[in-house]
Tab-separated table of C-alpha atoms in Angstrom:
chain	number	residue	atom	x	y	z
A	182	MET	CA	-0.240	0.171	0.058
A	183	LYS	CA	1.165	3.349	-1.068
A	184	THR	CA	1.910	5.821	1.688
A	185	LEU	CA	0.059	9.269	1.712
A	186	GLU	CA	2.974	11.203	0.458
A	187	ARG	CA	3.768	9.167	-2.228
A	188	LEU	CA	0.059	8.773	-3.527
A	189	VAL	CA	0.163	12.601	-3.514
A	190	ALA	CA	2.983	12.790	-5.342
A	191	GLU	CA	1.685	10.560	-8.226
A	192	LYS	CA	-1.531	12.807	-8.185
A	193	LEU	CA	0.662	16.005	-8.477
A	194	LEU	CA	3.002	14.675	-11.163
A	195	LYS	CA	0.239	13.151	-13.048
A	196	ILE	CA	-1.705	16.418	-13.822
A	197	LYS	CA	1.788	18.200	-14.227
A	198	ALA	CA	1.450	20.262	-10.963
A	199	VAL	CA	5.049	19.165	-10.726
A	200	LYS	CA	7.564	18.976	-13.455
A	201	LEU	CA	10.861	17.482	-13.441
A	202	GLN	CA	13.367	18.811	-15.833
A	203	PRO	CA	17.085	17.957	-14.734
A	204	ALA	CA	18.304	18.309	-18.393
A	205	ASN	CA	16.796	21.437	-19.039
A	206	PRO	CA	16.179	23.566	-15.899
A	207	PHE	CA	13.531	26.070	-14.926
A	208	THR	CA	14.454	29.692	-13.572
A	209	TRP	CA	12.289	30.589	-10.862
A	210	ALA	CA	11.314	34.008	-10.001
A	211	SER	CA	14.066	34.757	-7.484
A	212	GLY	CA	16.490	33.810	-10.394
A	213	TRP	CA	17.609	30.297	-9.188
A	214	LYS	CA	17.934	27.634	-11.713
A	215	SER	CA	15.930	24.621	-10.532
A	216	PRO	CA	15.376	21.142	-12.219
A	217	ILE	CA	11.904	21.100	-10.738
A	218	TYR	CA	8.781	23.404	-10.928
A	219	ASN	CA	5.745	23.121	-8.404
A	220	ASP	CA	2.230	24.751	-9.192
A	221	ASN	CA	-0.220	23.395	-6.732
A	222	ARG	CA	-3.094	25.788	-7.982
A	223	LYS	CA	-3.206	23.089	-10.804
A	224	THR	CA	-4.945	21.061	-8.231
A	225	LEU	CA	-7.842	23.213	-8.335
A	226	SER	CA	-8.786	22.334	-11.634
A	227	TYR	CA	-9.151	18.387	-11.156
A	228	PRO	CA	-12.025	17.841	-8.959
A	229	ALA	CA	-10.968	14.639	-8.140
A	230	VAL	CA	-7.473	15.804	-7.060
A	231	ARG	CA	-8.849	18.858	-5.576
A	232	SER	CA	-11.167	16.893	-3.171
A	233	PHE	CA	-8.518	14.207	-2.174
A	234	ILE	CA	-6.192	17.241	-1.082
A	235	LYS	CA	-8.902	18.847	1.001
A	236	LEU	CA	-9.905	15.995	2.707
A	237	GLU	CA	-6.356	14.660	3.598
A	238	LEU	CA	-5.532	18.103	4.912
A	239	ALA	CA	-8.763	18.244	6.970
A	240	ARG	CA	-8.005	15.049	8.246
A	241	MET	CA	-4.159	15.985	9.173
A	242	ILE	CA	-5.160	19.044	10.728
A	243	SER	CA	-7.894	16.835	13.032
A	244	GLU	CA	-5.333	14.252	13.618
A	245	LYS	CA	-2.402	16.558	14.630
A	246	TYR	CA	-4.014	19.837	16.349
A	247	GLU	CA	-6.657	19.868	18.961
A	248	ASN	CA	-8.882	22.810	19.667
A	249	VAL	CA	-8.480	24.547	16.628
A	250	ASP	CA	-10.536	28.060	16.143
A	251	ALA	CA	-9.703	28.909	12.976
A	252	ILE	CA	-7.856	28.136	9.877
A	253	ALA	CA	-5.702	30.906	7.702
A	254	GLY	CA	-4.544	30.543	4.266
A	255	VAL	CA	-1.262	32.147	2.663
A	256	ALA	CA	-1.931	34.228	-0.263
A	257	THR	CA	-2.367	33.664	-3.080
A	258	GLY	CA	-1.741	29.957	-3.504
A	259	ALA	CA	-3.575	28.603	-0.622
A	260	ILE	CA	-6.536	30.913	-0.269
A	261	ALA	CA	-8.967	28.450	-2.378
A	262	GLN	CA	-7.775	25.114	-0.506
A	263	GLY	CA	-7.836	26.907	3.041
A	264	ALA	CA	-11.246	27.954	2.226
A	265	LEU	CA	-12.279	24.292	1.306
A	266	VAL	CA	-10.843	23.082	4.174
A	267	ALA	CA	-12.207	25.363	6.981
A	268	ASP	CA	-15.582	24.539	5.141
A	269	LEU	CA	-15.268	21.007	5.283
A	270	LEU	CA	-14.359	21.441	9.104
A	271	GLY	CA	-16.768	24.185	9.690
A	272	LEU	CA	-14.424	26.415	10.974
A	273	PRO	CA	-13.852	30.516	10.388
A	274	PHE	CA	-11.276	31.185	7.573
A	275	VAL	CA	-9.273	34.236	6.815
A	276	TYR	CA	-6.095	35.037	4.322
A	277	ILE	CA	-3.059	36.478	4.886
A	278	ARG	CA	-1.542	38.801	2.341
A	279	SER	CA	2.008	38.977	1.598
A	280	THR	CA	1.875	42.846	1.969
A	281	PRO	CA	-1.021	45.105	3.385
A	282	LYS	CA	-3.269	46.514	0.917
A	283	ASP	CA	-2.578	49.960	0.016
A	284	HIS	CA	-6.343	51.582	0.364
A	285	GLY	CA	-8.828	51.184	3.033
A	286	LEU	CA	-7.869	49.766	6.601
A	287	GLU	CA	-4.472	48.469	4.866
A	288	ASN	CA	-5.523	44.688	6.373
A	289	LEU	CA	-2.708	42.030	6.304
A	290	ILE	CA	-5.515	39.741	6.964
A	291	GLU	CA	-8.526	39.359	5.422
A	292	GLY	CA	-11.766	38.313	7.242
A	293	GLU	CA	-12.506	38.110	10.834
A	294	LEU	CA	-9.935	36.538	13.337
A	295	LYS	CA	-10.587	36.980	17.282
A	296	PRO	CA	-7.467	37.800	19.023
A	297	GLY	CA	-6.587	34.626	21.200
A	298	SER	CA	-7.614	31.865	18.738
A	299	LYS	CA	-5.738	29.027	17.838
A	300	VAL	CA	-4.866	29.027	14.324
A	301	VAL	CA	-3.516	26.418	11.775
A	302	ILE	CA	-2.156	28.043	8.667
A	303	ILE	CA	-2.459	26.360	5.249
A	304	GLU	CA	0.113	26.669	2.505
A	305	ASP	CA	0.206	25.272	-0.804
A	306	LEU	CA	4.093	24.987	-0.859
A	307	VAL	CA	7.039	25.508	1.243
A	308	SER	CA	10.257	26.304	-0.100
A	309	THR	CA	12.802	28.441	1.782
A	310	GLY	CA	10.103	29.195	4.354
A	311	GLY	CA	10.511	32.972	4.045
A	312	SER	CA	6.660	33.704	2.994
A	313	SER	CA	5.249	31.017	5.042
A	314	LEU	CA	6.862	32.425	8.456
A	315	LYS	CA	5.970	35.772	7.501
A	316	ALA	CA	2.112	34.675	7.368
A	317	VAL	CA	2.920	33.064	10.617
A	318	GLN	CA	4.258	36.333	12.157
A	319	ALA	CA	1.280	38.439	10.879
A	320	VAL	CA	-0.899	35.964	12.718
A	321	ARG	CA	1.010	36.196	15.828
A	322	ASN	CA	1.185	40.057	16.037
A	323	PHE	CA	-2.636	40.133	15.752
A	324	GLY	CA	-2.489	38.147	19.103
A	325	CYS	CA	-3.396	34.863	18.020
A	326	ASP	CA	-1.606	31.267	18.755
A	327	VAL	CA	-0.285	29.836	15.376
A	328	ILE	CA	-0.791	25.968	16.374
A	329	GLY	CA	0.851	24.652	13.400
A	330	MET	CA	1.132	24.849	9.760
A	331	VAL	CA	0.054	22.216	6.896
A	332	ALA	CA	1.008	22.378	3.387
A	333	ILE	CA	0.347	20.220	0.092
A	334	PHE	CA	4.420	20.160	-0.656
A	335	THR	CA	7.603	20.906	0.711
A	336	TYR	CA	10.967	20.935	-1.218
A	337	GLY	CA	12.585	20.058	2.492
A	338	PHE	CA	15.258	22.641	2.238
A	339	PRO	CA	17.865	22.454	5.139
A	340	VAL	CA	17.335	26.411	5.349
A	341	ALA	CA	13.719	25.964	5.748
A	342	VAL	CA	13.871	23.112	8.252
A	343	GLU	CA	15.961	25.259	10.462
A	344	ALA	CA	13.893	28.476	9.982
A	345	PHE	CA	10.587	26.587	11.171
A	346	LYS	CA	12.506	25.472	14.138
A	347	GLU	CA	13.905	28.681	14.982
A	348	ALA	CA	10.039	30.056	14.555
A	349	LYS	CA	8.760	26.945	16.906
A	350	VAL	CA	6.356	25.874	14.064
A	351	THR	CA	5.646	22.412	13.306
A	352	LEU	CA	5.056	22.013	9.751
A	353	ASN	CA	2.993	18.902	8.467
A	354	THR	CA	3.006	18.480	4.600
A	355	LEU	CA	1.081	15.945	2.102
A	356	SER	CA	4.109	15.378	-0.044
A	357	ASN	CA	7.577	16.436	-0.244
A	358	TYR	CA	10.562	16.179	-2.575
A	359	ASP	CA	11.975	12.633	-1.738
A	360	ALA	CA	8.315	11.123	-2.334
A	361	VAL	CA	8.310	12.823	-5.659
A	362	LEU	CA	11.651	11.428	-6.655
A	363	GLU	CA	10.700	8.004	-5.699
A	364	GLU	CA	7.445	8.285	-7.723
A	365	ALA	CA	9.079	9.702	-10.651
A	366	VAL	CA	11.673	7.114	-10.839
A	367	ARG	CA	9.139	4.544	-10.411
A	368	THR	CA	7.025	5.679	-13.196
A	369	ASP	CA	9.926	6.299	-15.192
A	370	TYR	CA	9.576	10.082	-15.513
A	371	ILE	CA	13.203	10.168	-14.793
A	372	ALA	CA	16.012	7.654	-14.964
A	373	GLU	CA	17.800	6.677	-11.855
A	374	SER	CA	20.943	8.363	-13.021
A	375	GLU	CA	19.340	11.755	-12.736
A	376	ILE	CA	18.422	11.185	-8.958
A	377	ALA	CA	22.215	12.360	-8.252
A	378	VAL	CA	21.504	15.744	-9.739
A	379	LEU	CA	18.372	16.290	-8.299
A	380	GLN	CA	19.607	15.603	-4.668
A	381	GLU	CA	22.760	17.875	-5.402
A	382	TRP	CA	20.192	20.805	-6.279
A	383	ARG	CA	18.227	20.529	-2.926
A	384	LYS	CA	21.291	21.047	-0.795
A	385	ASP	CA	22.277	24.320	-2.138
A	386	PRO	CA	19.714	25.521	-4.628
A	387	SER	CA	20.959	29.138	-4.590
A	388	ALA	CA	24.501	28.423	-5.968
A	389	TRP	CA	23.477	25.369	-7.931
A	390	ASP	CA	24.927	25.192	-11.650
A	391	PRO	CA	23.458	22.617	-14.198
A	392	ASN	CA	26.218	23.233	-16.222
A	393	LYS	CA	28.965	22.085	-13.824
């Protein structure tokens, strides 16, 4: 029987929410060269996958965190999935902007969040952890307790693992980079000979040079 992380990896690869191109790397917005590209928003266009992810995120929250008062989604990638999960759990939902809006109340958190609430934050993707932990800080600054974060996928970068540890935030994800590589080899999406390149990239993605 497949583990959840391998099952989710299989679904992400199938709908091309995750693409692997070790021989023809992508360029991220940060300028990093990368053999992988992840766009979990694609899951929203596939009802069966969307529903599966919604159910598994909700189950993870129910099993890992007690007495949750509210769900918060990180803009923009986790707004839709967060709202779906909050609806399933019957909990209030808010979303967290990356920057305050430039008019009106200049809110960073959209929706109604009661100070003192125990909040679980939903992310679609965790890379370096920077934007995810910025969202955590916004909720904490509002006077709420972030009891954890759940995400669809993490690259598992050492810098992110360390950042979450320092911020004292527990992160649980449905799938991860290792599971994607295992599934990609199993289905012949990539050759086993390409694994070394993919693992090398994750050690230091900012300095990775595909031409070396």
